[in-house]
mmCIF file of C-alpha atoms and ligand atoms in Angstrom:
data_model
loop_
_atom_site.group_PDB
_atom_site.id
_atom_site.type_symbol
_atom_site.label_atom_id
_atom_site.label_comp_id
_atom_site.label_asym_id
_atom_site.label_seq_id
_atom_site.Cartn_x
_atom_site.Cartn_y
_atom_site.Cartn_z
ATOM 1 C CA MET A 1 130.077 143.461 102.482
ATOM 2 C CA LYS A 2 129.176 139.831 101.894
ATOM 3 C CA GLN A 3 129.454 138.435 98.387
ATOM 4 C CA THR A 4 126.293 137.311 96.666
ATOM 5 C CA ILE A 5 125.134 133.821 95.751
ATOM 6 C CA VAL A 6 122.230 132.946 93.484
ATOM 7 C CA SER A 7 120.945 129.458 92.828
ATOM 8 C CA GLY A 8 117.689 127.885 91.758
ATOM 9 C CA MET A 9 115.902 124.626 91.163
ATOM 10 C CA ARG A 10 113.114 123.676 88.845
ATOM 11 C CA PRO A 11 109.896 122.719 90.612
ATOM 12 C CA THR A 12 109.979 119.012 89.802
ATOM 13 C CA GLY A 13 108.275 117.853 93.014
ATOM 14 C CA LYS A 14 109.395 116.503 96.353
ATOM 15 C CA LEU A 15 113.141 116.270 96.832
ATOM 16 C CA HIS A 16 115.118 113.107 97.511
ATOM 17 C CA LEU A 17 118.316 112.360 99.394
ATOM 18 C CA GLY A 18 120.407 113.050 96.298
ATOM 19 C CA HIS A 19 119.151 116.632 96.297
ATOM 20 C CA TYR A 20 119.657 116.930 100.025
ATOM 21 C CA LEU A 21 123.198 115.574 100.191
ATOM 22 C CA GLY A 22 124.355 116.990 96.847
ATOM 23 C CA VAL A 23 122.787 120.449 96.848
ATOM 24 C CA ILE A 24 120.705 121.590 99.802
ATOM 25 C CA GLN A 25 123.184 120.698 102.535
ATOM 26 C CA ASN A 26 125.721 122.809 100.678
ATOM 27 C CA TRP A 27 123.292 125.743 100.410
ATOM 28 C CA VAL A 28 122.588 125.543 104.148
ATOM 29 C CA GLU A 29 126.283 126.034 104.860
ATOM 30 C CA LEU A 30 126.665 128.868 102.355
ATOM 31 C CA GLN A 31 123.937 130.871 104.099
ATOM 32 C CA ASP A 32 126.272 131.916 106.881
ATOM 33 C CA LYS A 33 129.031 133.220 104.652
ATOM 34 C CA TYR A 34 127.173 134.833 101.753
ATOM 35 C CA ASP A 35 124.198 136.941 100.884
ATOM 36 C CA CYS A 36 122.132 134.110 99.406
ATOM 37 C CA TYR A 37 119.255 134.169 96.932
ATOM 38 C CA PHE A 38 117.532 130.796 96.482
ATOM 39 C CA PHE A 39 114.599 130.488 94.124
ATOM 40 C CA VAL A 40 112.193 128.082 92.486
ATOM 41 C CA ALA A 41 112.666 128.356 88.734
ATOM 42 C CA ASP A 42 109.049 128.100 87.628
ATOM 43 C CA TRP A 43 109.597 129.913 84.326
ATOM 44 C CA HIS A 44 112.313 127.404 83.542
ATOM 45 C CA ALA A 45 109.802 124.612 84.110
ATOM 46 C CA LEU A 46 107.661 126.157 81.368
ATOM 47 C CA THR A 47 110.460 125.902 78.814
ATOM 48 C CA THR A 48 109.707 122.190 78.488
ATOM 49 C CA LYS A 49 106.439 121.642 80.386
ATOM 50 C CA TYR A 50 104.292 124.531 79.155
ATOM 51 C CA ASP A 51 101.557 122.007 78.386
ATOM 52 C CA LYS A 52 101.614 120.399 81.827
ATOM 53 C CA THR A 53 101.144 123.134 84.380
ATOM 54 C CA GLU A 54 98.541 121.577 86.657
ATOM 55 C CA ASP A 55 101.158 120.438 89.208
ATOM 56 C CA LEU A 56 103.286 123.564 89.071
ATOM 57 C CA ARG A 57 101.842 125.251 92.140
ATOM 58 C CA GLN A 58 101.946 122.124 94.302
ATOM 59 C CA ASN A 59 105.466 121.265 93.136
ATOM 60 C CA THR A 60 106.621 124.754 94.021
ATOM 61 C CA LEU A 61 105.155 124.482 97.514
ATOM 62 C CA ASP A 62 106.622 120.986 97.949
ATOM 63 C CA ILE A 63 110.111 122.038 97.029
ATOM 64 C CA LEU A 64 109.987 125.074 99.299
ATOM 65 C CA THR A 65 108.671 122.979 102.178
ATOM 66 C CA ASP A 66 111.617 120.631 101.684
ATOM 67 C CA TRP A 67 114.076 123.537 101.654
ATOM 68 C CA LEU A 68 112.700 124.990 104.867
ATOM 69 C CA ALA A 69 112.723 121.581 106.553
ATOM 70 C CA CYS A 70 116.376 121.080 105.585
ATOM 71 C CA GLY A 71 117.417 124.387 107.108
ATOM 72 C CA ILE A 72 117.222 126.974 104.344
ATOM 73 C CA ASP A 73 116.424 129.872 106.595
ATOM 74 C CA PRO A 74 114.329 132.886 105.562
ATOM 75 C CA GLU A 75 116.089 134.928 108.266
ATOM 76 C CA LYS A 76 119.420 134.346 106.564
ATOM 77 C CA SER A 77 118.584 133.935 102.872
ATOM 78 C CA THR A 78 116.198 135.455 100.386
ATOM 79 C CA ILE A 79 113.849 132.690 99.263
ATOM 80 C CA TYR A 80 111.558 133.421 96.324
ATOM 81 C CA VAL A 81 109.694 132.189 93.305
ATOM 82 C CA GLN A 82 111.140 133.325 89.989
ATOM 83 C CA SER A 83 107.836 134.405 88.429
ATOM 84 C CA LEU A 84 107.024 136.546 91.479
ATOM 85 C CA VAL A 85 110.022 138.713 90.577
ATOM 86 C CA PRO A 86 108.968 140.057 87.155
ATOM 87 C CA GLU A 87 112.022 142.338 87.027
ATOM 88 C CA ILE A 88 113.894 139.221 85.900
ATOM 89 C CA ALA A 89 111.770 139.179 82.736
ATOM 90 C CA GLU A 90 112.673 142.773 81.945
ATOM 91 C CA LEU A 91 116.363 142.109 82.438
ATOM 92 C CA ASN A 92 115.904 139.090 80.173
ATOM 93 C CA ILE A 93 114.819 141.465 77.383
ATOM 94 C CA TYR A 94 117.947 143.609 77.630
ATOM 95 C CA LEU A 95 120.227 140.582 77.817
ATOM 96 C CA GLY A 96 118.459 138.899 74.907
ATOM 97 C CA MET A 97 119.226 141.924 72.724
ATOM 98 C CA ILE A 98 122.976 141.632 73.256
ATOM 99 C CA THR A 99 123.264 137.844 72.983
ATOM 100 C CA PRO A 100 124.270 136.529 69.548
ATOM 101 C CA GLN A 101 122.080 133.642 68.455
ATOM 102 C CA ASN A 102 125.011 131.272 68.021
ATOM 103 C CA TRP A 103 125.938 131.630 71.703
ATOM 104 C CA VAL A 104 122.707 129.942 72.720
ATOM 105 C CA GLU A 105 122.788 127.515 69.808
ATOM 106 C CA ARG A 106 126.129 126.105 70.874
ATOM 107 C CA ASP A 107 125.010 125.559 74.495
ATOM 108 C CA PRO A 108 125.616 121.818 75.085
ATOM 109 C CA CYS A 109 122.803 121.426 77.650
ATOM 110 C CA LEU A 110 120.341 122.810 75.144
ATOM 111 C CA LYS A 111 121.577 120.431 72.492
ATOM 112 C CA ASP A 112 121.008 117.511 74.883
ATOM 113 C CA MET A 113 117.540 118.724 75.763
ATOM 114 C CA ALA A 114 116.649 119.092 72.105
ATOM 115 C CA LYS A 115 117.751 115.513 71.518
ATOM 116 C CA ILE A 116 115.630 114.229 74.407
ATOM 117 C CA LEU A 117 112.608 116.184 73.201
ATOM 118 C CA LYS A 118 113.031 114.831 69.707
ATOM 119 C CA THR A 119 113.139 111.222 70.815
ATOM 120 C CA LYS A 120 110.169 111.804 73.135
ATOM 121 C CA GLU A 121 107.930 113.561 70.681
ATOM 122 C CA GLY A 122 109.121 112.236 67.347
ATOM 123 C CA GLN A 123 111.217 113.880 64.684
ATOM 124 C CA ALA A 124 108.634 116.550 63.946
ATOM 125 C CA SER A 125 109.025 118.319 67.274
ATOM 126 C CA GLN A 126 110.825 121.632 67.359
ATOM 127 C CA ILE A 127 112.506 123.631 70.056
ATOM 128 C CA ASN A 128 110.289 126.503 71.104
ATOM 129 C CA PHE A 129 111.588 130.056 71.370
ATOM 130 C CA GLY A 130 111.422 129.990 75.195
ATOM 131 C CA LEU A 131 113.617 126.917 75.475
ATOM 132 C CA MET A 132 116.067 128.436 73.026
ATOM 133 C CA GLY A 133 116.269 131.473 75.314
ATOM 134 C CA TYR A 134 116.828 129.407 78.427
ATOM 135 C CA PRO A 135 120.543 130.270 78.790
ATOM 136 C CA VAL A 136 119.673 133.971 78.596
ATOM 137 C CA LEU A 137 116.916 133.566 81.188
ATOM 138 C CA MET A 138 119.345 131.764 83.457
ATOM 139 C CA SER A 139 121.813 134.621 82.978
ATOM 140 C CA SER A 140 119.040 137.009 83.955
ATOM 141 C CA ASP A 141 118.407 135.020 87.146
ATOM 142 C CA ILE A 142 122.062 135.284 88.049
ATOM 143 C CA MET A 143 122.702 138.880 86.993
ATOM 144 C CA MET A 144 119.453 140.162 88.521
ATOM 145 C CA PHE A 145 121.166 140.079 91.912
ATOM 146 C CA ASN A 146 124.656 140.675 90.569
ATOM 147 C CA ALA A 147 125.838 137.315 91.850
ATOM 148 C CA ASP A 148 129.497 136.558 92.512
ATOM 149 C CA PHE A 149 129.018 132.813 92.814
ATOM 150 C CA VAL A 150 126.511 130.280 91.548
ATOM 151 C CA PRO A 151 126.432 126.855 93.206
ATOM 152 C CA VAL A 152 125.526 124.364 90.468
ATOM 153 C CA GLY A 153 126.154 120.828 89.332
ATOM 154 C CA ILE A 154 128.771 120.151 86.671
ATOM 155 C CA ASP A 155 126.013 119.872 84.033
ATOM 156 C CA GLN A 156 125.170 123.551 84.480
ATOM 157 C CA VAL A 157 128.669 124.983 84.147
ATOM 158 C CA ALA A 158 128.262 125.690 80.418
ATOM 159 C CA HIS A 159 125.361 127.988 81.296
ATOM 160 C CA ILE A 160 127.515 129.953 83.691
ATOM 161 C CA GLU A 161 130.049 130.343 80.880
ATOM 162 C CA ILE A 162 127.359 131.946 78.710
ATOM 163 C CA THR A 163 126.379 134.147 81.639
ATOM 164 C CA ARG A 164 129.976 135.336 81.886
ATOM 165 C CA ASP A 165 130.083 136.022 78.145
ATOM 166 C CA ILE A 166 126.868 138.038 78.360
ATOM 167 C CA THR A 167 128.192 139.879 81.408
ATOM 168 C CA ARG A 168 131.352 140.899 79.566
ATOM 169 C CA ARG A 169 129.386 142.005 76.567
ATOM 170 C CA PHE A 170 127.048 144.094 78.707
ATOM 171 C CA ASN A 171 129.946 145.704 80.556
ATOM 172 C CA ASN A 172 131.728 146.483 77.276
ATOM 173 C CA LEU A 173 128.670 147.981 75.661
ATOM 174 C CA TYR A 174 127.198 149.980 78.519
ATOM 175 C CA GLY A 175 129.932 150.334 81.151
ATOM 176 C CA GLU A 176 131.371 148.137 83.910
ATOM 177 C CA PHE A 177 128.502 147.126 86.110
ATOM 178 C CA PHE A 178 127.933 143.384 86.533
ATOM 179 C CA HIS A 179 130.245 140.974 88.346
ATOM 180 C CA GLU A 180 131.434 137.940 86.399
ATOM 181 C CA ALA A 181 129.748 135.122 88.278
ATOM 182 C CA GLN A 182 131.827 132.042 89.064
ATOM 183 C CA PRO A 183 130.388 128.553 89.360
ATOM 184 C CA LEU A 184 130.738 126.896 92.759
ATOM 185 C CA LEU A 185 130.685 123.187 92.083
ATOM 186 C CA ASN A 186 128.323 121.147 94.242
ATOM 187 C CA HIS A 187 130.070 117.980 95.350
ATOM 188 C CA CYS A 188 128.119 115.828 92.871
ATOM 189 C CA SER A 189 125.546 113.719 94.521
ATOM 190 C CA LEU A 190 127.489 111.116 96.416
ATOM 191 C CA ILE A 191 124.489 108.878 96.894
ATOM 192 C CA CYS A 192 123.284 106.391 94.299
ATOM 193 C CA GLY A 193 119.741 105.078 94.001
ATOM 194 C CA LEU A 194 118.513 101.923 95.753
ATOM 195 C CA ASP A 195 119.253 99.942 92.572
ATOM 196 C CA GLY A 196 122.798 101.276 92.241
ATOM 197 C CA ASN A 197 121.990 103.677 89.386
ATOM 198 C CA LYS A 198 121.777 107.450 89.667
ATOM 199 C CA MET A 199 119.110 108.417 92.205
ATOM 200 C CA GLY A 200 116.116 109.948 90.468
ATOM 201 C CA LYS A 201 112.400 110.320 90.932
ATOM 202 C CA SER A 202 111.585 108.854 87.526
ATOM 203 C CA PHE A 203 113.754 105.787 88.175
ATOM 204 C CA HIS A 204 111.714 104.829 91.268
ATOM 205 C CA ASN A 205 114.922 104.245 93.191
ATOM 206 C CA ASP A 206 114.886 107.248 95.481
ATOM 207 C CA ILE A 207 114.294 107.973 99.142
ATOM 208 C CA LYS A 208 112.404 111.217 99.604
ATOM 209 C CA ILE A 209 113.046 113.670 102.378
ATOM 210 C CA SER A 210 109.288 113.532 102.931
ATOM 211 C CA ASP A 211 109.058 109.720 103.123
ATOM 212 C CA THR A 212 108.019 108.385 106.522
ATOM 213 C CA ALA A 213 110.455 106.344 108.603
ATOM 214 C CA GLU A 214 108.398 103.269 107.783
ATOM 215 C CA VAL A 215 108.509 103.819 104.025
ATOM 216 C CA THR A 216 112.230 104.548 104.245
ATOM 217 C CA SER A 217 112.924 101.311 106.121
ATOM 218 C CA LYS A 218 110.956 99.342 103.537
ATOM 219 C CA LYS A 219 112.782 101.008 100.666
ATOM 220 C CA VAL A 220 116.184 100.385 102.250
ATOM 221 C CA MET A 221 115.339 96.671 102.482
ATOM 222 C CA THR A 222 115.221 96.652 98.648
ATOM 223 C CA ALA A 223 118.734 98.085 98.338
ATOM 224 C CA ILE A 224 121.134 95.936 96.375
ATOM 225 C CA THR A 225 123.974 94.364 98.333
ATOM 226 C CA ASP A 226 126.816 91.962 97.521
ATOM 227 C CA ARG A 227 125.340 89.866 94.708
ATOM 228 C CA SER A 228 127.744 86.991 95.290
ATOM 229 C CA ARG A 229 126.372 86.411 98.774
ATOM 230 C CA LEU A 230 123.594 83.850 99.022
ATOM 231 C CA ARG A 231 123.418 82.846 102.680
ATOM 232 C CA LYS A 232 123.747 85.173 105.605
ATOM 233 C CA ASP A 233 126.873 83.471 106.944
ATOM 234 C CA ASP A 234 128.642 83.535 103.574
ATOM 235 C CA LEU A 235 131.716 85.720 103.786
ATOM 236 C CA GLY A 236 130.778 89.176 102.473
ATOM 237 C CA HIS A 237 132.642 91.677 100.311
ATOM 238 C CA PRO A 238 131.659 95.162 101.465
ATOM 239 C CA ASP A 239 133.519 96.814 98.606
ATOM 240 C CA GLU A 240 131.429 94.861 96.125
ATOM 241 C CA CYS A 241 128.216 95.622 97.980
ATOM 242 C CA GLU A 242 126.483 97.783 95.409
ATOM 243 C CA VAL A 243 124.349 100.030 97.584
ATOM 244 C CA ALA A 244 124.021 99.172 101.278
ATOM 245 C CA PHE A 245 127.668 99.558 102.246
ATOM 246 C CA LYS A 246 127.918 102.780 100.232
ATOM 247 C CA TYR A 247 125.011 104.146 102.255
ATOM 248 C CA TRP A 248 126.747 103.092 105.461
ATOM 249 C CA LYS A 249 129.753 105.156 104.439
ATOM 250 C CA ILE A 250 127.495 108.184 104.039
ATOM 251 C CA PHE A 251 125.336 107.783 107.129
ATOM 252 C CA GLY A 252 127.441 105.825 109.606
ATOM 253 C CA SER A 253 130.265 106.985 111.875
ATOM 254 C CA GLU A 254 133.772 105.707 111.177
ATOM 255 C CA ASP A 255 133.422 103.142 113.969
ATOM 256 C CA GLU A 256 130.094 101.911 112.676
ATOM 257 C CA VAL A 257 131.446 101.548 109.152
ATOM 258 C CA ASN A 258 134.402 99.534 110.478
ATOM 259 C CA THR A 259 132.137 97.259 112.481
ATOM 260 C CA VAL A 260 129.872 96.680 109.486
ATOM 261 C CA ARG A 261 132.891 95.893 107.328
ATOM 262 C CA CYS A 262 134.422 93.421 109.789
ATOM 263 C CA GLU A 263 131.177 91.611 110.568
ATOM 264 C CA CYS A 264 130.253 91.390 106.892
ATOM 265 C CA GLU A 265 133.644 90.044 105.881
ATOM 266 C CA LYS A 266 133.504 87.392 108.606
ATOM 267 C CA GLY A 267 129.980 86.353 107.686
ATOM 268 C CA GLN A 268 128.645 87.530 111.038
ATOM 269 C CA ARG A 269 126.093 89.956 109.618
ATOM 270 C CA GLY A 270 123.340 89.038 107.185
ATOM 271 C CA CYS A 271 122.275 91.503 104.533
ATOM 272 C CA ALA A 272 118.721 91.759 105.850
ATOM 273 C CA GLN A 273 119.862 92.547 109.379
ATOM 274 C CA CYS A 274 122.417 94.977 107.978
ATOM 275 C CA LYS A 275 119.792 96.860 105.986
ATOM 276 C CA ARG A 276 117.387 96.962 108.920
ATOM 277 C CA GLN A 277 120.065 98.745 110.943
ATOM 278 C CA LEU A 278 120.882 100.969 108.009
ATOM 279 C CA GLY A 279 117.247 102.034 107.676
ATOM 280 C CA ASP A 280 117.229 103.037 111.358
ATOM 281 C CA LYS A 281 120.443 104.946 110.856
ATOM 282 C CA ILE A 282 119.063 106.935 107.915
ATOM 283 C CA ASN A 283 115.829 107.576 109.768
ATOM 284 C CA SER A 284 117.589 108.971 112.797
ATOM 285 C CA ARG A 285 119.650 111.262 110.586
ATOM 286 C CA LEU A 286 116.466 112.579 108.948
ATOM 287 C CA ALA A 287 114.250 112.665 112.037
ATOM 288 C CA GLU A 288 114.638 116.345 112.785
ATOM 289 C CA ILE A 289 114.217 117.391 109.156
ATOM 290 C CA ARG A 290 111.082 115.312 108.823
ATOM 291 C CA GLU A 291 109.617 116.708 111.996
ATOM 292 C CA LYS A 292 110.182 120.195 110.680
ATOM 293 C CA ARG A 293 108.685 119.206 107.338
ATOM 294 C CA LYS A 294 105.549 117.899 109.057
ATOM 295 C CA TYR A 295 105.236 121.212 110.826
ATOM 296 C CA TYR A 296 105.362 123.200 107.575
ATOM 297 C CA GLU A 297 103.026 120.743 105.820
ATOM 298 C CA ASN A 298 100.491 121.462 108.538
ATOM 299 C CA HIS A 299 101.133 125.211 108.366
ATOM 300 C CA ILE A 300 101.266 125.709 104.628
ATOM 301 C CA ASP A 301 100.069 129.305 105.124
ATOM 302 C CA GLU A 302 103.422 129.965 106.805
ATOM 303 C CA VAL A 303 105.241 128.590 103.779
ATOM 304 C CA GLU A 304 103.183 130.852 101.537
ATOM 305 C CA LYS A 305 103.963 133.815 103.755
ATOM 306 C CA ILE A 306 107.675 133.064 103.559
ATOM 307 C CA ILE A 307 107.462 132.846 99.751
ATOM 308 C CA ASN A 308 105.577 136.118 99.462
ATOM 309 C CA GLU A 309 107.834 137.995 101.853
ATOM 310 C CA GLY A 310 110.959 136.544 100.285
ATOM 311 C CA SER A 311 109.782 137.472 96.808
ATOM 312 C CA ALA A 312 108.949 141.004 97.943
ATOM 313 C CA LYS A 313 112.415 141.301 99.457
ATOM 314 C CA ALA A 314 113.996 139.993 96.255
ATOM 315 C CA ARG A 315 112.049 142.568 94.247
ATOM 316 C CA VAL A 316 113.454 145.462 96.249
ATOM 317 C CA LYS A 317 116.979 144.436 95.302
ATOM 318 C CA ALA A 318 115.961 143.557 91.728
ATOM 319 C CA LYS A 319 114.355 146.973 91.226
ATOM 320 C CA GLU A 320 117.513 148.668 92.428
ATOM 321 C CA ILE A 321 119.656 146.762 89.931
ATOM 322 C CA LEU A 322 117.145 147.184 87.140
ATOM 323 C CA SER A 323 116.953 150.938 87.543
ATOM 324 C CA GLN A 324 120.724 151.098 87.147
ATOM 325 C CA VAL A 325 120.553 148.828 84.116
ATOM 326 C CA ARG A 326 117.900 151.031 82.520
ATOM 327 C CA LYS A 327 120.126 154.040 83.073
ATOM 328 C CA LEU A 328 123.158 152.312 81.583
ATOM 329 C CA VAL A 329 121.237 151.104 78.538
ATOM 330 C CA LYS A 330 119.764 154.645 78.250
ATOM 331 C CA MET A 331 116.142 153.660 78.337
ATOM 332 C CA TYR A 332 113.607 156.456 78.750
HETATM 333 N N1 LIG B 401 119.024 125.495 85.143
HETATM 334 C C1 LIG B 401 119.042 125.042 86.507
HETATM 335 C C2 LIG B 401 118.670 123.555 86.518
HETATM 336 O O1 LIG B 401 118.018 123.074 85.599
HETATM 337 C C3 LIG B 401 118.100 125.802 87.379
HETATM 338 C C4 LIG B 401 118.403 127.251 87.337
HETATM 339 C C5 LIG B 401 117.708 128.191 86.657
HETATM 340 C C6 LIG B 401 119.485 127.917 87.974
HETATM 341 N N2 LIG B 401 118.260 129.420 86.860
HETATM 342 C C7 LIG B 401 119.351 129.291 87.631
HETATM 343 C C8 LIG B 401 120.550 127.503 88.770
HETATM 344 C C9 LIG B 401 120.262 130.229 88.092
HETATM 345 C C10 LIG B 401 121.447 128.455 89.213
HETATM 346 C C11 LIG B 401 121.305 129.821 88.883
HETATM 347 O O2 LIG B 401 119.040 122.881 87.453
#
């Protein structure tokens, strides 16, 4: 019997290389070893964006198209949309009943979010009930499939701790049933944005999986290099190159990285030329993924079919677990 993995992402729109290298690539590998459940967390999106739902459907399709292009495989994994598995909402009710209020109040991620909301919307804004319940909903996502492991970024580990607390409480109250899920740390995104800061859509410093080769090349030309270098035959300092050389280390072979280093240090390689080559390098690495993405973009009905079938498959398992939960809690 394979162990179970659950992980999800909010539908925030098209994914960038930070998502690919930091999260998705890892998921693709996990598919062969575990029984994987990957989902788009559309209810979670509502916790903060309940008043901005017009892009929700498109964002969900975009993210799933990216996943499929990157190699998340419906033959290997169960791929679904959270809100298409309403059993999660019922489990959320049972778990909410056994979760003391102060467990969610002390959740550090929630505290951060509350702070951000306050500064965005002014002091008067309040946390809504749904956002408050977010750690319980996340526990429901995880426990719905009785996960053993949850691949997440370091920022989400506190949520897994709450999930484990809720799991223990459930098992104590109603009998041993749920596994205590362990976080599996994603190697944090190793790629920075084109400006040297964290890569993010809202910072306009990202390269999207869905960008064309042309757009990618143009973006790479804006990447920051060694700021002390003015002319192309100035001696370069690869280790002080803020972005381009870091990208080389991610996308180039060992030999290529050594060549770039030597030529740069000797002033034999200008930054523009270097970035032109780098753009080609990144494009060739992404070529296959982008081709696959184009295919799914042009066959969006296939993506929808995969979502519907995946969600139906997820529901079969969710119903099984839920019927056992109902029995344990002694519902009618
Ligand atoms: N909270 C996660 C995020 O914001 C997304 C998420 C929701 C999730 N439910 C989950 C991740 C369950 C792992 C398991 O990134």
